């Protein structure tokens, strides 16, 4: 965001894009712009991200360090601008969630008794602190392996409480039986009143090559995840991923 200041009045200038570039001009003028980062045909219509301009009266009081040296009115103006742009309704209280990988939970293998005991200590601490949810993404060698992953960043083994690889391969679906190791952990979450949250992303080539004759569902399209394209090497079906706009 940019802030202009006069003797008693200020202005906020920003846009709903995180990659803004500000170019100053003579006489106090400035241009705010960003690169679309997508192919745009020449002379084709393009809907730009929304811009915001607002005026406010300066308080002449600066925010205390370590905050940026903004006038308190500038800080309040930015807060109001952000709140106006939030699509989700505001809650009266915060959501308290512990992201399990902050404890390196992806290194904990809940297929072992020692791994389950270690993760239960994380759940116990969350419960003692009043944390409502944990992003639950440990390893589980009973059902998944990093060697079977098709994502370029190596996390597929922990998706969907560890069932993500089997879900993609058509070997498991929600409602099917769960391994005893996972059931034990879900029961412990319930006992301590903490909700497990699954780590998921929808772009993998779910059920690719599992239909009769080696066919794939309509949501599987040609594409890649990265230049390394691990999906191509491991699925051996050519570069594939899920298309979010596919039927």
CSV table of C-alpha atoms in Angstrom, one decimal:
chain,number,residue,atom,x,y,z
A,1,UNK,CA,0.0,0.0,0.0
A,2,UNK,CA,1.0,3.6,-0.6
A,3,UNK,CA,0.2,6.5,1.8
A,4,UNK,CA,0.2,10.1,0.8
A,5,UNK,CA,0.4,12.8,3.5
A,6,UNK,CA,-0.5,16.5,3.5
A,7,UNK,CA,-0.7,18.8,6.5
A,8,UNK,CA,-3.7,17.2,8.2
A,9,UNK,CA,-5.0,14.7,5.6
A,10,UNK,CA,-3.7,11.5,4.2
A,11,UNK,CA,-4.7,9.1,1.4
A,12,UNK,CA,-4.4,5.3,1.1
A,13,UNK,CA,-3.7,3.8,-2.4
A,14,UNK,CA,-3.5,0.1,-2.9
A,15,UNK,CA,-4.9,-2.9,-5.0
A,16,UNK,CA,-6.0,-6.4,-4.3
A,17,UNK,CA,-2.7,-7.9,-5.7
A,18,UNK,CA,0.4,-8.9,-3.7
A,19,UNK,CA,2.9,-8.0,-6.5
A,20,UNK,CA,2.4,-4.3,-6.8
A,21,UNK,CA,5.0,-1.9,-8.2
A,22,UNK,CA,4.9,1.8,-7.3
A,23,UNK,CA,6.4,4.3,-9.8
A,24,UNK,CA,6.8,7.9,-8.5
A,25,UNK,CA,6.3,10.8,-10.9
A,26,UNK,CA,7.2,14.5,-10.6
A,27,UNK,CA,4.8,16.7,-8.6
A,28,UNK,CA,4.0,14.0,-6.1
A,29,UNK,CA,2.2,11.7,-8.6
A,30,UNK,CA,2.6,7.9,-8.5
A,31,UNK,CA,1.5,4.9,-10.6
A,32,UNK,CA,0.5,1.6,-9.1
A,33,UNK,CA,0.8,-1.4,-11.3
A,34,UNK,CA,1.4,-5.2,-11.5
A,35,UNK,CA,2.2,-7.9,-14.1
A,36,UNK,CA,-0.8,-10.2,-14.9
A,37,UNK,CA,1.6,-13.2,-14.8
A,38,UNK,CA,-0.7,-15.0,-17.3
A,39,UNK,CA,-1.0,-15.1,-21.1
A,40,UNK,CA,-3.0,-12.2,-22.4
A,41,UNK,CA,-3.8,-11.8,-26.1
A,42,UNK,CA,-3.1,-8.4,-27.6
A,43,UNK,CA,-6.1,-6.1,-27.5
A,44,UNK,CA,-8.0,-8.7,-25.5
A,45,UNK,CA,-10.2,-7.5,-22.6
A,46,UNK,CA,-8.5,-7.9,-19.2
A,47,UNK,CA,-10.2,-7.4,-15.8
A,48,UNK,CA,-7.7,-5.8,-13.5
A,49,UNK,CA,-7.7,-6.5,-9.8
A,50,UNK,CA,-9.7,-4.0,-7.8
A,51,UNK,CA,-7.9,-0.8,-6.6
A,52,UNK,CA,-8.7,1.1,-3.4
A,53,UNK,CA,-8.3,4.8,-2.7
A,54,UNK,CA,-9.3,6.3,0.6
A,55,UNK,CA,-8.9,9.6,2.5
A,56,UNK,CA,-8.4,10.0,6.3
A,57,UNK,CA,-7.5,12.7,8.8
A,58,UNK,CA,-4.0,12.2,10.2
A,59,UNK,CA,-3.7,11.9,14.0
A,60,UNK,CA,0.0,13.0,14.1
A,61,UNK,CA,0.6,10.0,16.3
A,62,UNK,CA,3.0,7.4,15.0
A,63,UNK,CA,2.8,3.6,15.6
A,64,UNK,CA,5.2,2.4,18.2
A,65,UNK,CA,8.2,0.2,17.2
A,66,UNK,CA,8.6,-2.5,15.9
A,67,UNK,CA,5.7,-1.4,13.7
A,68,UNK,CA,6.3,0.6,10.6
A,69,UNK,CA,6.3,4.4,11.4
A,70,UNK,CA,2.7,4.9,10.1
A,71,UNK,CA,0.3,7.4,11.5
A,72,UNK,CA,-2.3,5.7,13.6
A,73,UNK,CA,-5.0,6.8,11.0
A,74,UNK,CA,-3.0,5.1,8.2
A,75,UNK,CA,-2.9,1.9,10.2
A,76,UNK,CA,-6.6,2.1,10.8
A,77,UNK,CA,-7.4,2.9,7.2
A,78,UNK,CA,-5.4,-0.2,6.0
A,79,UNK,CA,-7.3,-2.4,8.5
A,80,UNK,CA,-10.7,-1.2,7.3
A,81,UNK,CA,-9.6,-1.7,3.7
A,82,UNK,CA,-8.5,-5.3,4.4
A,83,UNK,CA,-11.7,-6.1,6.3
A,84,UNK,CA,-13.8,-4.8,3.4
A,85,UNK,CA,-12.0,-7.1,1.0
A,86,UNK,CA,-12.4,-10.3,3.1
A,87,UNK,CA,-14.9,-12.6,1.5
A,88,UNK,CA,-15.5,-14.9,4.5
A,89,UNK,CA,-17.7,-13.6,7.3
A,90,UNK,CA,-15.8,-12.4,10.4
A,91,UNK,CA,-15.9,-14.5,13.5
A,92,UNK,CA,-16.5,-13.2,17.0
A,93,UNK,CA,-13.6,-15.3,18.2
A,94,UNK,CA,-10.4,-16.6,16.7
A,95,UNK,CA,-9.9,-20.1,15.4
A,96,UNK,CA,-7.1,-21.8,17.2
A,97,UNK,CA,-5.3,-24.4,15.1
A,98,UNK,CA,-1.9,-26.0,15.5
A,99,UNK,CA,-0.1,-26.8,12.2
A,100,UNK,CA,1.5,-30.2,12.9
A,101,UNK,CA,4.4,-29.8,10.6
A,102,UNK,CA,5.7,-27.1,13.0
A,103,UNK,CA,6.5,-30.1,15.2
A,104,UNK,CA,7.9,-31.9,12.1
A,105,UNK,CA,5.0,-34.3,12.4
A,106,UNK,CA,5.7,-35.6,8.9
A,107,UNK,CA,8.7,-37.3,10.4
A,108,UNK,CA,6.5,-39.2,12.9
A,109,UNK,CA,5.4,-42.6,11.7
A,110,UNK,CA,2.1,-43.5,13.4
A,111,UNK,CA,2.3,-47.1,12.1
A,112,UNK,CA,4.6,-47.7,15.1
A,113,UNK,CA,3.5,-47.6,18.8
A,114,UNK,CA,6.3,-45.1,19.5
A,115,UNK,CA,5.1,-42.8,16.8
A,116,UNK,CA,1.5,-42.9,18.0
A,117,UNK,CA,2.7,-42.2,21.5
A,118,UNK,CA,4.7,-39.2,20.3
A,119,UNK,CA,1.8,-37.8,18.4
A,120,UNK,CA,-0.5,-38.2,21.3
A,121,UNK,CA,1.8,-35.9,23.3
A,122,UNK,CA,1.2,-33.2,20.6
A,123,UNK,CA,-2.6,-33.7,21.0
A,124,UNK,CA,-2.3,-33.5,24.8
A,125,UNK,CA,-0.4,-30.3,24.6
A,126,UNK,CA,-2.9,-28.8,22.2
A,127,UNK,CA,-5.8,-29.8,24.4
A,128,UNK,CA,-4.0,-28.2,27.5
A,129,UNK,CA,-3.6,-24.9,25.6
A,130,UNK,CA,-7.2,-24.8,24.4
A,131,UNK,CA,-6.3,-25.4,20.8
A,132,UNK,CA,-9.3,-26.6,18.9
A,133,UNK,CA,-7.7,-28.3,15.8
A,134,UNK,CA,-4.5,-29.8,14.6
A,135,UNK,CA,-3.5,-30.1,10.9
A,136,UNK,CA,-2.8,-33.8,11.1
A,137,UNK,CA,-0.2,-35.0,8.6
A,138,UNK,CA,2.1,-37.6,10.0
A,139,UNK,CA,3.7,-40.5,8.0
A,140,UNK,CA,1.9,-43.9,8.2
A,141,UNK,CA,3.9,-46.7,6.7
A,142,UNK,CA,0.9,-49.0,7.0
A,143,UNK,CA,-0.7,-47.3,4.0
A,144,UNK,CA,1.7,-44.9,2.2
A,145,UNK,CA,5.2,-44.3,1.2
A,146,UNK,CA,7.1,-41.3,-0.1
A,147,UNK,CA,8.4,-43.6,-2.9
A,148,UNK,CA,4.9,-43.8,-4.2
A,149,UNK,CA,4.2,-40.1,-4.3
A,150,UNK,CA,3.4,-38.4,-7.6
A,151,UNK,CA,3.6,-34.7,-6.5
A,152,UNK,CA,6.7,-32.8,-7.2
A,153,UNK,CA,7.1,-31.6,-3.6
A,154,UNK,CA,7.0,-35.0,-1.9
A,155,UNK,CA,4.0,-34.6,0.4
A,156,UNK,CA,1.4,-37.0,-1.1
A,157,UNK,CA,2.1,-39.7,1.6
A,158,UNK,CA,0.6,-37.5,4.3
A,159,UNK,CA,-2.5,-36.3,2.5
A,160,UNK,CA,-6.0,-37.2,3.7
A,161,UNK,CA,-4.7,-38.5,7.0
A,162,UNK,CA,-2.2,-40.7,5.1
A,163,UNK,CA,-4.8,-42.2,2.8
A,164,UNK,CA,-4.1,-39.9,-0.1
A,165,UNK,CA,-2.0,-42.2,-2.2
A,166,UNK,CA,-4.5,-45.0,-1.9
A,167,UNK,CA,-7.3,-42.6,-2.8
A,168,UNK,CA,-5.5,-41.6,-5.9
A,169,UNK,CA,-4.8,-45.2,-6.9
A,170,UNK,CA,-8.4,-46.2,-6.4
A,171,UNK,CA,-7.5,-48.5,-3.5
A,172,UNK,CA,-9.5,-46.6,-0.9
A,173,UNK,CA,-12.5,-44.3,-0.8
A,174,UNK,CA,-14.1,-42.4,2.1
A,175,UNK,CA,-16.3,-44.8,4.0
A,176,UNK,CA,-13.9,-47.8,3.5
A,177,UNK,CA,-12.2,-49.3,6.5
A,178,UNK,CA,-9.3,-47.5,8.0
A,179,UNK,CA,-6.1,-49.0,9.3
A,180,UNK,CA,-6.0,-49.7,13.0
A,181,UNK,CA,-3.1,-47.3,13.5
A,182,UNK,CA,-5.1,-44.4,12.1
A,183,UNK,CA,-8.3,-45.4,13.9
A,184,UNK,CA,-6.4,-45.3,17.2
A,185,UNK,CA,-5.3,-41.8,16.5
A,186,UNK,CA,-8.7,-40.5,15.5
A,187,UNK,CA,-10.2,-42.1,18.6
A,188,UNK,CA,-7.6,-40.2,20.7
A,189,UNK,CA,-8.4,-36.9,19.0
A,190,UNK,CA,-12.0,-37.5,19.9
A,191,UNK,CA,-11.1,-38.4,23.5
A,192,UNK,CA,-9.1,-35.1,24.0
A,193,UNK,CA,-11.7,-32.9,22.3
A,194,UNK,CA,-9.3,-31.8,19.5
A,195,UNK,CA,-10.4,-31.9,15.9
A,196,UNK,CA,-7.9,-33.4,13.3
A,197,UNK,CA,-7.8,-31.4,10.0
A,198,UNK,CA,-6.6,-33.2,6.8
A,199,UNK,CA,-3.9,-31.8,4.6
A,200,UNK,CA,-5.2,-32.0,1.0
A,201,UNK,CA,-4.7,-30.5,-2.4
A,202,UNK,CA,-6.9,-31.2,-5.4
A,203,UNK,CA,-4.5,-31.2,-8.3
A,204,UNK,CA,-3.2,-34.7,-8.3
A,205,UNK,CA,-4.2,-37.1,-11.0
A,206,UNK,CA,-6.8,-39.0,-8.9
A,207,UNK,CA,-7.8,-42.4,-10.3
A,208,UNK,CA,-5.6,-41.9,-13.4
A,209,UNK,CA,-5.4,-45.2,-15.4
A,210,UNK,CA,-7.8,-47.0,-13.0
A,211,UNK,CA,-10.9,-47.3,-15.3
A,212,UNK,CA,-11.5,-50.2,-17.6
A,213,UNK,CA,-8.9,-50.5,-20.3
A,214,UNK,CA,-6.5,-48.2,-18.4
A,215,UNK,CA,-8.7,-45.1,-19.0
A,216,UNK,CA,-8.8,-42.1,-16.7
A,217,UNK,CA,-11.7,-40.0,-15.3
A,218,UNK,CA,-12.6,-36.8,-17.1
A,219,UNK,CA,-10.9,-34.6,-14.5
A,220,UNK,CA,-7.5,-36.0,-15.4
A,221,UNK,CA,-5.8,-33.8,-17.9
A,222,UNK,CA,-2.4,-33.4,-19.5
A,223,UNK,CA,-0.2,-31.1,-17.4
A,224,UNK,CA,2.7,-31.0,-15.0
A,225,UNK,CA,3.5,-30.0,-11.5
A,226,UNK,CA,7.0,-28.8,-12.0
A,227,UNK,CA,10.0,-29.2,-14.3
A,228,UNK,CA,11.0,-32.4,-12.6
A,229,UNK,CA,7.5,-33.9,-13.3
A,230,UNK,CA,7.6,-36.8,-10.8
A,231,UNK,CA,4.1,-37.7,-11.9
A,232,UNK,CA,5.3,-38.6,-15.4
A,233,UNK,CA,8.1,-40.8,-14.0
A,234,UNK,CA,6.0,-42.7,-11.4
A,235,UNK,CA,2.6,-43.0,-13.1
A,236,UNK,CA,4.2,-43.8,-16.4
A,237,UNK,CA,1.1,-42.4,-18.1
A,238,UNK,CA,2.6,-39.2,-19.4
A,239,UNK,CA,2.3,-35.8,-17.7
A,240,UNK,CA,-1.1,-35.7,-15.9
A,241,UNK,CA,-2.8,-33.8,-13.2
A,242,UNK,CA,-6.4,-32.9,-12.2
A,243,UNK,CA,-8.1,-30.1,-14.0
A,244,UNK,CA,-10.2,-28.0,-11.5
A,245,UNK,CA,-12.6,-27.0,-14.3
A,246,UNK,CA,-13.0,-30.5,-15.6
A,247,UNK,CA,-16.4,-32.2,-15.2
